[in-house]
Short mmCIF file of C-alpha atoms and ligand atoms in Angstrom, two decimals:
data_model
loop_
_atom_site.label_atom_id
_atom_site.label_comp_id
_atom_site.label_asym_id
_atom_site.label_seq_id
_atom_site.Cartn_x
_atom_site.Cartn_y
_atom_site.Cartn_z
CA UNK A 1 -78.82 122.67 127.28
CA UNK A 2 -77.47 126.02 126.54
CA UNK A 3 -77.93 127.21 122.79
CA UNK A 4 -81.53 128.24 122.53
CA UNK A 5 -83.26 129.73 119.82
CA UNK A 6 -85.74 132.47 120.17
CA UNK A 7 -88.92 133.04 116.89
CA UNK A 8 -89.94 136.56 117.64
CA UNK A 9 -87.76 137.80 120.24
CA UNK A 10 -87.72 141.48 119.11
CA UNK A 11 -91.58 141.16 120.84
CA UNK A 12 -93.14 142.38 123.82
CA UNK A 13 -93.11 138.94 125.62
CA UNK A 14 -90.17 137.54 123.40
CA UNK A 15 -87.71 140.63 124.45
CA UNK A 16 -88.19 139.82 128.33
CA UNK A 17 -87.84 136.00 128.27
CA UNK A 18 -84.62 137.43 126.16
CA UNK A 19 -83.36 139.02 129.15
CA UNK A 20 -84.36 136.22 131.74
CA UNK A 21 -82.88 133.44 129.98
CA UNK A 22 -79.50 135.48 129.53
CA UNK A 23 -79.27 135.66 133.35
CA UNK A 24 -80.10 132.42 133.88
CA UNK A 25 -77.16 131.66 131.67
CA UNK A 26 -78.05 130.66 128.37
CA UNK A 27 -76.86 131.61 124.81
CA UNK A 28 -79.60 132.91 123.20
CA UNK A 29 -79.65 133.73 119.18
CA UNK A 30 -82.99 135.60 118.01
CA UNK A 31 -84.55 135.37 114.75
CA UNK A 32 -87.64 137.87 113.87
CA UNK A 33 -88.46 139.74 110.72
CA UNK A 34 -89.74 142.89 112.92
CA UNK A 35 -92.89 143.17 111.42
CA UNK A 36 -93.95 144.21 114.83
CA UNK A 37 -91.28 145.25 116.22
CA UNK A 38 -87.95 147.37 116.47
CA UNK A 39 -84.31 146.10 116.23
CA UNK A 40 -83.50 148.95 118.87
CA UNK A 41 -84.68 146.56 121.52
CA UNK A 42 -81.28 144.51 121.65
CA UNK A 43 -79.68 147.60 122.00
CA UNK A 44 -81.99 147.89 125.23
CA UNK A 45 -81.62 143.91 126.62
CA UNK A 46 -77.64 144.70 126.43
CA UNK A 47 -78.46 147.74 128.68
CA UNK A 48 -79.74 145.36 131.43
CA UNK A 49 -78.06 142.17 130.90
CA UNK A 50 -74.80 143.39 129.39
CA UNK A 51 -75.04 140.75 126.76
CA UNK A 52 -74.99 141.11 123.36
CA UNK A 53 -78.25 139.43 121.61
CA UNK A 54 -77.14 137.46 118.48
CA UNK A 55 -80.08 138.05 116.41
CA UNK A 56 -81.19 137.96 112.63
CA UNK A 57 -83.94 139.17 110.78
CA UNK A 58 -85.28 136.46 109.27
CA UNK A 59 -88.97 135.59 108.40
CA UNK A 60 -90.23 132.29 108.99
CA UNK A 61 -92.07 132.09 105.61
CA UNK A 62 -88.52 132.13 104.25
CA UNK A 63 -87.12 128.42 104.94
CA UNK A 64 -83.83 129.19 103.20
CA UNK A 65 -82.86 131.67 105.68
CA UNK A 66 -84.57 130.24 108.66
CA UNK A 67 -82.53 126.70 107.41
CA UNK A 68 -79.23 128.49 107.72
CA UNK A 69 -79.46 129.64 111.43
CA UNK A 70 -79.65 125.82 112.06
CA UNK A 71 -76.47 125.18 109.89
CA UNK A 72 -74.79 128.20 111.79
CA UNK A 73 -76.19 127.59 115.19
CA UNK A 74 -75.91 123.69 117.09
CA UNK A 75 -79.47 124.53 118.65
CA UNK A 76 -81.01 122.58 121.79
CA UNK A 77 -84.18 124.47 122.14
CA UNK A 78 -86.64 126.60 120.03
CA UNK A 79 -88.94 128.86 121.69
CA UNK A 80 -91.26 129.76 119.68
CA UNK A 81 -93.14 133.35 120.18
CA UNK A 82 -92.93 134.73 116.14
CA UNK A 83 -96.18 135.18 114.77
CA UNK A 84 -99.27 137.45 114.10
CA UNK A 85 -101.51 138.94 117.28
CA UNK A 86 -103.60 141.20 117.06
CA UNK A 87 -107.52 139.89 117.11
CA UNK A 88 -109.35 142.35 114.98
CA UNK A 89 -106.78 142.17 112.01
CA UNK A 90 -106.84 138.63 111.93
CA UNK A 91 -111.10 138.62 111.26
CA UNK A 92 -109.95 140.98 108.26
CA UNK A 93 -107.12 139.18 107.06
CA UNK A 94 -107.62 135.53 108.15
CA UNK A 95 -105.47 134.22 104.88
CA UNK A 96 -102.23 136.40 106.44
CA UNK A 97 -102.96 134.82 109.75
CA UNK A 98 -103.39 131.31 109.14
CA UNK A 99 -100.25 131.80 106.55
CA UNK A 100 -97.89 133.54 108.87
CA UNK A 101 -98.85 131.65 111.94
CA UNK A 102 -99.47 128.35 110.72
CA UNK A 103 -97.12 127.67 107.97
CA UNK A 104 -94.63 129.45 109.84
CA UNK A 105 -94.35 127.15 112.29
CA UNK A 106 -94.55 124.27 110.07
CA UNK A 107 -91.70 125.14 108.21
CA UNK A 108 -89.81 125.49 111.61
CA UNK A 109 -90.81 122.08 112.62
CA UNK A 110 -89.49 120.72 109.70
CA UNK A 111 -86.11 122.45 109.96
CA UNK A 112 -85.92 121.72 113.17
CA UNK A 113 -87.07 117.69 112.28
CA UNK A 114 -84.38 117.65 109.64
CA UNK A 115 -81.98 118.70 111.95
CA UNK A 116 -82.98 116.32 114.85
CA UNK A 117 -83.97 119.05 117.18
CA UNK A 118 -86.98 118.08 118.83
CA UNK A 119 -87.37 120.34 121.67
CA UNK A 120 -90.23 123.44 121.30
CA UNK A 121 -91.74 125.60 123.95
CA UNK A 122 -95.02 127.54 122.46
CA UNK A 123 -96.73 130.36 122.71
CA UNK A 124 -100.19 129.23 122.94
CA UNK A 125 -103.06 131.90 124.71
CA UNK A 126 -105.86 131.24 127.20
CA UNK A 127 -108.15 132.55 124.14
CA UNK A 128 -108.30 128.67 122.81
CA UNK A 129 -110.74 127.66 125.84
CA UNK A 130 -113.17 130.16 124.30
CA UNK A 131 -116.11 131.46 126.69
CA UNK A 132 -114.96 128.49 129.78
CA UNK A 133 -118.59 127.65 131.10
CA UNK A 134 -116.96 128.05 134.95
CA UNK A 135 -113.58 129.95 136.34
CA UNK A 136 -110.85 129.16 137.42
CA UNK A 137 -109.71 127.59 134.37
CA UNK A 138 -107.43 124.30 134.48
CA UNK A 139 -105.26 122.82 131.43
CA UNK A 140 -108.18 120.09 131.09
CA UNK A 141 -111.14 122.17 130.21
CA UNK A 142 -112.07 122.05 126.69
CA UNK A 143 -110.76 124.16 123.65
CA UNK A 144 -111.68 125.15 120.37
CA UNK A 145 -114.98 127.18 120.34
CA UNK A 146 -112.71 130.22 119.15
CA UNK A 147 -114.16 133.36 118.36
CA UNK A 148 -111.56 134.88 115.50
CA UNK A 149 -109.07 133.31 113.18
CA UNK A 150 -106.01 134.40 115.34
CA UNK A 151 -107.68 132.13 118.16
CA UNK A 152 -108.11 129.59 115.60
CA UNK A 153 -104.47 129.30 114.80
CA UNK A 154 -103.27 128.93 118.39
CA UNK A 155 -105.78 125.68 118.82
CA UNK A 156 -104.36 124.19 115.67
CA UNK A 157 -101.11 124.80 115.96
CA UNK A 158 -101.38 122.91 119.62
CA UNK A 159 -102.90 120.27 117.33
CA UNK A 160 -100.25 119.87 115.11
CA UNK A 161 -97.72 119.73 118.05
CA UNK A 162 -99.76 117.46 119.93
CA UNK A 163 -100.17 114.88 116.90
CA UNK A 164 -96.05 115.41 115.76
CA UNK A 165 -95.33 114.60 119.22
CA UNK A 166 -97.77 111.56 119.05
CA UNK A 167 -96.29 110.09 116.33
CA UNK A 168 -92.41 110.51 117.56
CA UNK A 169 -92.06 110.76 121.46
CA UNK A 170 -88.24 112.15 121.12
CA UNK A 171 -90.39 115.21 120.79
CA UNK A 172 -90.52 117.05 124.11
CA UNK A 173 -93.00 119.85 123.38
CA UNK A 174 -94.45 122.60 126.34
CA UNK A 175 -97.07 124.56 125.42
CA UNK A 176 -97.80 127.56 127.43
CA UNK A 177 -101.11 129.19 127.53
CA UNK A 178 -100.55 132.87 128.57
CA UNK A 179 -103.41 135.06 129.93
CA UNK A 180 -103.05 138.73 129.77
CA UNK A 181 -99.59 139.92 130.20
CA UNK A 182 -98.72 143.57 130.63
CA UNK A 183 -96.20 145.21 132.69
CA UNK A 184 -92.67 145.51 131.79
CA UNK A 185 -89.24 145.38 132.92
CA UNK A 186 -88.55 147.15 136.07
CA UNK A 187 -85.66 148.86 134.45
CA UNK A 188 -88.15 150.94 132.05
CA UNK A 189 -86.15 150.11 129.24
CA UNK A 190 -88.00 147.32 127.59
CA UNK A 191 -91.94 147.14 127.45
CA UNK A 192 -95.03 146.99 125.11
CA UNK A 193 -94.91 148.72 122.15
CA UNK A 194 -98.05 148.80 119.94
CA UNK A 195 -98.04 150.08 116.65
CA UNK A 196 -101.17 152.60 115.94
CA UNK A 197 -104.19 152.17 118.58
CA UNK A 198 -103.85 149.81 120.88
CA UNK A 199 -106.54 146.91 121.17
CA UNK A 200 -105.41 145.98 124.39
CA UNK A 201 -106.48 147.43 127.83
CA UNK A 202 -103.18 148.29 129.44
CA UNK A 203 -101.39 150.16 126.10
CA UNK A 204 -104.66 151.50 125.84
CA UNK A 205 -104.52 153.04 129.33
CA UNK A 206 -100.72 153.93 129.18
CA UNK A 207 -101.42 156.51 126.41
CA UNK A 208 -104.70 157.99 127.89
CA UNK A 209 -102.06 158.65 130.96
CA UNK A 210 -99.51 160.13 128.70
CA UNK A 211 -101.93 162.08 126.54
CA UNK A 212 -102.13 160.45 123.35
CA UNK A 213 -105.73 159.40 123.97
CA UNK A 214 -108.35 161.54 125.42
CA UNK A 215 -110.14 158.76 126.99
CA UNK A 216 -111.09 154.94 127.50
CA UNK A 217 -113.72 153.09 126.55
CA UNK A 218 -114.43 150.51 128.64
CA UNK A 219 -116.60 147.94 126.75
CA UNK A 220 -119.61 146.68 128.58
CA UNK A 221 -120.91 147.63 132.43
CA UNK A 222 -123.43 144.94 132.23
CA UNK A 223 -121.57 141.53 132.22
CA UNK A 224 -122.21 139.29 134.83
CA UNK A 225 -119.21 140.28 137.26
CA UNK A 226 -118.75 142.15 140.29
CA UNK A 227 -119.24 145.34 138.45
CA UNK A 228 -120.68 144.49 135.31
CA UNK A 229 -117.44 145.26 133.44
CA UNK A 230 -114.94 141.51 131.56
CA UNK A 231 -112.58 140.34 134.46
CA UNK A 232 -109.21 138.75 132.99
CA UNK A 233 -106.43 136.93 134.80
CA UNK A 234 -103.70 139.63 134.02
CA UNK A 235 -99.92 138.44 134.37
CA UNK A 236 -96.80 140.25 134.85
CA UNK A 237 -94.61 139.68 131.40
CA UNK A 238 -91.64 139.24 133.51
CA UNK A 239 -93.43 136.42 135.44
CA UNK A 240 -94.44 135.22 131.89
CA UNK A 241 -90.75 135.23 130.59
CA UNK A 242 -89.63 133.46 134.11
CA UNK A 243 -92.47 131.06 133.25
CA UNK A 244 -90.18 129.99 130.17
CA UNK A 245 -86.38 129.28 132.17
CA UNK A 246 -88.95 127.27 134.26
CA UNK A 247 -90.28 125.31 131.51
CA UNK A 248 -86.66 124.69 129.86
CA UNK A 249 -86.37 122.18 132.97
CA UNK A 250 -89.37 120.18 131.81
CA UNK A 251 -87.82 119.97 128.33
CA UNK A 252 -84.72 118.72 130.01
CA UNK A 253 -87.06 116.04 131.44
CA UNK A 254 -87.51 114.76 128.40
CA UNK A 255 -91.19 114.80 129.40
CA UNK A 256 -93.28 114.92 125.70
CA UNK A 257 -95.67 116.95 125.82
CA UNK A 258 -97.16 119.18 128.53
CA UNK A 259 -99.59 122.15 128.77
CA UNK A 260 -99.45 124.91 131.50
CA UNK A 261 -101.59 127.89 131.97
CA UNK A 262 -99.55 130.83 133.06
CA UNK A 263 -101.78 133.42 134.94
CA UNK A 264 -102.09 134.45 138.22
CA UNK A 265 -105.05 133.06 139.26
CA UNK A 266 -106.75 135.81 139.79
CA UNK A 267 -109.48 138.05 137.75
CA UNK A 268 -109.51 141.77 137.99
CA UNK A 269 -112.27 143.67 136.10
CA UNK A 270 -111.79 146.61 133.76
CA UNK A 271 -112.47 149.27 136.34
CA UNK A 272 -110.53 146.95 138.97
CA UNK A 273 -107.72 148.12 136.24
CA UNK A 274 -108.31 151.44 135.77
CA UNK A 275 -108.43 151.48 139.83
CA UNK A 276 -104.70 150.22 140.78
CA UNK A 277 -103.41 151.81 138.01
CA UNK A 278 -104.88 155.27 139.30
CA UNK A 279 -103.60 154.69 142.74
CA UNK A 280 -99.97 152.87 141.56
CA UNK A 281 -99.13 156.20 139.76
CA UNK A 282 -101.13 159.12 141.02
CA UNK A 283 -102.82 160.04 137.73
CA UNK A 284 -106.26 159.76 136.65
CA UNK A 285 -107.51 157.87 133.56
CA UNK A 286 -110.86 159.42 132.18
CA UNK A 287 -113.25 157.14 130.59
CA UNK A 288 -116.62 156.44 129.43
CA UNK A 289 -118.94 153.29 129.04
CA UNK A 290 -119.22 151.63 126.21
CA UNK A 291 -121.38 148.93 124.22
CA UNK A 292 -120.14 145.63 124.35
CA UNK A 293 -116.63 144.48 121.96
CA UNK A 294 -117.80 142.46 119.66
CA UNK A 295 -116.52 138.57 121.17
CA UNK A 296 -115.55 139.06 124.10
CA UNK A 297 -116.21 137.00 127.07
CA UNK A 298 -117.24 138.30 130.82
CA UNK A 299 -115.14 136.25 133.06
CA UNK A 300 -111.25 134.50 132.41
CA UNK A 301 -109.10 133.37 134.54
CA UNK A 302 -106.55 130.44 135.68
CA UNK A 303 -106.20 127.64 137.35
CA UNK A 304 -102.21 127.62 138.33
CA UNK A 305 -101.87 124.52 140.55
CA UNK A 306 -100.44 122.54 137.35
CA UNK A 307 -97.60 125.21 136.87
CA UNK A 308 -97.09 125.50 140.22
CA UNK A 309 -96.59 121.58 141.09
CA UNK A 310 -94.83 120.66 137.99
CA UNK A 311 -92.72 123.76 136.93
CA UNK A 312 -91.71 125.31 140.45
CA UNK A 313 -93.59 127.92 138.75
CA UNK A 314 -95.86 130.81 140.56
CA UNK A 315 -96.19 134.57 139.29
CA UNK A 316 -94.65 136.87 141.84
CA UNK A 317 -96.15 140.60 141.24
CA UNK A 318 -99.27 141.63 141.87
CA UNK A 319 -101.62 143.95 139.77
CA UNK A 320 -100.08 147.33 141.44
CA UNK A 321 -96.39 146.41 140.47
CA UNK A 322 -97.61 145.67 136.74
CA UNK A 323 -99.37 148.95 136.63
CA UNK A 324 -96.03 150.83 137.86
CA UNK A 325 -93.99 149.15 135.54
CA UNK A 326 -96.17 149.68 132.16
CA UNK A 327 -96.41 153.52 133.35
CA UNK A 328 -93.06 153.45 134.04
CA UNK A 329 -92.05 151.78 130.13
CA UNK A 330 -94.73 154.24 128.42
CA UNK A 331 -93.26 157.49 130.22
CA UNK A 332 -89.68 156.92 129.85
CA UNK A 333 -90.47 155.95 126.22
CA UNK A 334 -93.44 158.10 125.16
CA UNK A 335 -92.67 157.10 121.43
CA UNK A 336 -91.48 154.00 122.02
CA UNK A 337 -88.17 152.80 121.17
CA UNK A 338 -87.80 155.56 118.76
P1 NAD B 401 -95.33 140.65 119.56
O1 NAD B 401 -96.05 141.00 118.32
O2 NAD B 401 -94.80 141.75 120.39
O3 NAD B 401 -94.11 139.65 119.22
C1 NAD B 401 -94.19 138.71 118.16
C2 NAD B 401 -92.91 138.86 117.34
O4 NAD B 401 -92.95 137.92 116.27
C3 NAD B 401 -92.74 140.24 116.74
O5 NAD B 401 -91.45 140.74 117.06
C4 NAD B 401 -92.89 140.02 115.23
O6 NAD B 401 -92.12 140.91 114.49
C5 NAD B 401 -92.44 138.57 115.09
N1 NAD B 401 -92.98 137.84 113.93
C6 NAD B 401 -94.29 137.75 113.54
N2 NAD B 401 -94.37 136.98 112.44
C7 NAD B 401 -93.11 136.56 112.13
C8 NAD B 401 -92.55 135.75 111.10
N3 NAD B 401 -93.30 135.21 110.14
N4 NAD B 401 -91.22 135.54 111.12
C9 NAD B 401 -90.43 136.08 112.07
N5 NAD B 401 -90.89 136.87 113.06
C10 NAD B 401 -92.22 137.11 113.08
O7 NAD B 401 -96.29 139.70 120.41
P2 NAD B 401 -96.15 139.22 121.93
O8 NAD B 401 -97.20 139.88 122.72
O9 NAD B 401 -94.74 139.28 122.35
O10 NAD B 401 -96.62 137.71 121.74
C11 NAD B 401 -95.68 136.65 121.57
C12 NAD B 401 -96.46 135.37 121.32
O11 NAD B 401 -97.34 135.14 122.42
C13 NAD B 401 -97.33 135.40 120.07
O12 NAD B 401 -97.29 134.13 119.46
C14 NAD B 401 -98.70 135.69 120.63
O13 NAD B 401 -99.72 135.20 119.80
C15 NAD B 401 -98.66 134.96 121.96
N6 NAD B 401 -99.61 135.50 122.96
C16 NAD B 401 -99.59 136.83 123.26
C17 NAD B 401 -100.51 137.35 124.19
C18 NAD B 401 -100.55 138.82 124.51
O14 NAD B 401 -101.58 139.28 125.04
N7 NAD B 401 -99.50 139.59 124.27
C19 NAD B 401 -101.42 136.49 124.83
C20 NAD B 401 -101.39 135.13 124.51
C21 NAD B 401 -100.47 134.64 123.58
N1 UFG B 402 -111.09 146.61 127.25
C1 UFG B 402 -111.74 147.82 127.36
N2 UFG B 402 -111.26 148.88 126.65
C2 UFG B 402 -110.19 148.79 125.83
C3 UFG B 402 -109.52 147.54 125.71
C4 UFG B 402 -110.01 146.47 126.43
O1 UFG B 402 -112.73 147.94 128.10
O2 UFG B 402 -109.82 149.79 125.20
C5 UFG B 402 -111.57 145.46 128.04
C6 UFG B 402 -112.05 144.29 127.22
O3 UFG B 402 -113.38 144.47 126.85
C7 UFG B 402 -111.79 143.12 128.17
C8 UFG B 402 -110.55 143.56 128.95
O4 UFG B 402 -110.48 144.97 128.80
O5 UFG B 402 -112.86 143.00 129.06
C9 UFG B 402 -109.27 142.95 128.42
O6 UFG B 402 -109.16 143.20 127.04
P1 UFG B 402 -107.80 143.00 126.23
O7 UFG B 402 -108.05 143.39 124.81
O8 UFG B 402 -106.66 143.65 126.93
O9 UFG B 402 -107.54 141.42 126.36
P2 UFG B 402 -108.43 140.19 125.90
O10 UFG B 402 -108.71 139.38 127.12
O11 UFG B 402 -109.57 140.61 125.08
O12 UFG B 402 -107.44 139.41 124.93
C10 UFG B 402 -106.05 139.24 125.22
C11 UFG B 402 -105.28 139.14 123.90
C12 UFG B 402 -105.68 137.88 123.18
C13 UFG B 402 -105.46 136.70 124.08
C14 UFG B 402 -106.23 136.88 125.37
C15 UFG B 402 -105.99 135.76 126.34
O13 UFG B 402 -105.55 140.26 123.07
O14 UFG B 402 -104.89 137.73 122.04
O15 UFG B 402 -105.84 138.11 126.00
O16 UFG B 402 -104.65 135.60 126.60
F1 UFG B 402 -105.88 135.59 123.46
#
């Protein structure tokens, strides 16, 4: 295997698994239509890698354009990161969701049918197991239960895999199921880049360090944790994008389909958080209780044993090293990659 194609790899989690699968070797070509994102992250990759990234802007809505990169390229492997994120937007604009995400990929899987390439890794989130009744969490528990159209799309697109893969096993199919990635590349070049107010915790904390934001809100002291604030499973993005090279090997296997949680195994609350990241980079984060975000859950985090056994896969940094590294990302690029 060696030509692999890359949905969305101008993204946060997309432009790392860029720069680990060019060290491991492979020829990756890009296609993203930057809707969030900025072509000045290739620019970046070459920077670390000293590879060019072959990449077009291409959305996947368009299946004229998204057709031609598989008349260009001879493609062994898809993975598949493009689409829409962000939970609140999606409750306001479910019809752009469910279009971007869901026929997006459809039209890829029928590109990629009509030109006999059956081999897809996916981006699929720990947000389709929905509030798990225990912790850790393992690849059998059940899904759906999902509280926001963005959720909803992950659990059918894993349903549309999982029956296209049914119905013609030269399909090899992983689907990942990523907890909470933040961090970034050690280099500082590459990293998350949120457009307005971020909804996540660690952007959110990054610019209450830097001064954008006077303060955070931490949602909820009254959950049923260790200090009443949600705990989360949160992964390095570089042991998310190694999680990937790994999982190429499995669709070398020709081994159909296959579902992996990648997560560290381990929870860390809110203030847990704000904690490390205090003491990883000497600067205080102000911040204030707040009512509880409308649904979230208290507790989430993985089982790893499956990734572990089957990919020769384990997350290596630990919740101080992620904290350095998204400080390190939002001060060296306090507007991003402007
Ligand atoms: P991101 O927004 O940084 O990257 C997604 C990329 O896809 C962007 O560059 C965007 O421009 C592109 N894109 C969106 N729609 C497209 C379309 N129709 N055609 C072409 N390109 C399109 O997000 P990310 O954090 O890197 O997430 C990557 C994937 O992982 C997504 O599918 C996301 O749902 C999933 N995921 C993310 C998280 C997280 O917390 N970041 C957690 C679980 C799962
Ligand atoms: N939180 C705050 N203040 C903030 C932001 C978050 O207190 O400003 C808290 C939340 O209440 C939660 C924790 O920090 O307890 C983590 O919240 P995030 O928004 O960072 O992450 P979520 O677990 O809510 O969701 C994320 C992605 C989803 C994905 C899920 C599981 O946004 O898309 O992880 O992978 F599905």
């Amino acid at each position: 295997m060696k030509n692999i194609l890359v949905t969305g790899g101008a993204g946060y989690i997309g432009s790392h698994t860029v720069v680990e699968l060019q060290k491991a070797g492979y020829n990756v070509i890009v296609i993203d239509n930057f809707i969030n994102s900025n072509e000045l992250v290739f620019q970046r990759i070459e920077k670390i890698t000293g590879i060019k990234v072959q990449y077009y802007k291409i959305d996947l809505l368009d299946k004229t354009n998204l057709n031609s990169i598989f008349e260009k390229y001879e493609i062994d492997c898809v993975i598949h990161f493009a689409g829409l994120k962000a939970v609140g937007e999606s409750v306001k604009e479910p019809w752009r969701y469910y279009n971007n995400n869901i026929t997006g990929t459809l039209n890829l899987i029928e590109i990629m049918n009509n030109h006999k390439i059956k081999n897809l890794i996916f981006s699929s989130s720990a947000t389709v197991y929905g509030n798990p009744q225990i912790v850790p969490i393992t690849e059998d528990f059940p899904t759906g239960a999902c509280t926001n159209p963005y959720g909803w799309t992950k659990f059918m697109i894993e349903q549309i895999l999982k029956d296209i893969q049914k119905s013609d096993n030269d399909w090899n199919i992983v689907i990942l199921r990523y907890f909470n990635p933040i961090g970034a590349h050690s280099s500082g070049l590459i990293g998350e880049n949120p457009n307005g107010i971020p909804n996540n915790l660690m952007p959110y904390i990054t610019q209450v360090a830097i001064g954008k934001r006077p303060e955070l809100s931490v949602y909820g002291n009254d959950y049923n944790t260790h200090d009443g604030t949600g705990v989360r499973d949160y992964i390095h993005v570089v042991d998310l994008a190694l999680g990937h090279v790994k999982a190429l090997n499995k669709i070398e296997q020709k081994a159909g389909l296959c579902i992996y949680n990648l997560g560290t195994g381990k929870g860390y609350s809110v203030l847990d958080v704000v904690k490390n990241f205090e003491i990883a980079n000497g600067i205080k984060i102000p911040y204030s209780i707040k009512p509880r975000r409308l649904g979230d859950i208290p507790t989430c985090y993985s089982c790893v044993d499956k990734a572990k056994v089957e990919l020769g896969w384990e997350a290596q940094f630990g919740i101080r090293k992620m904290c350095e590294d998204s400080w390190n990302f939002q001060k060296n690029n306090p507007n991003g990659y402007q």
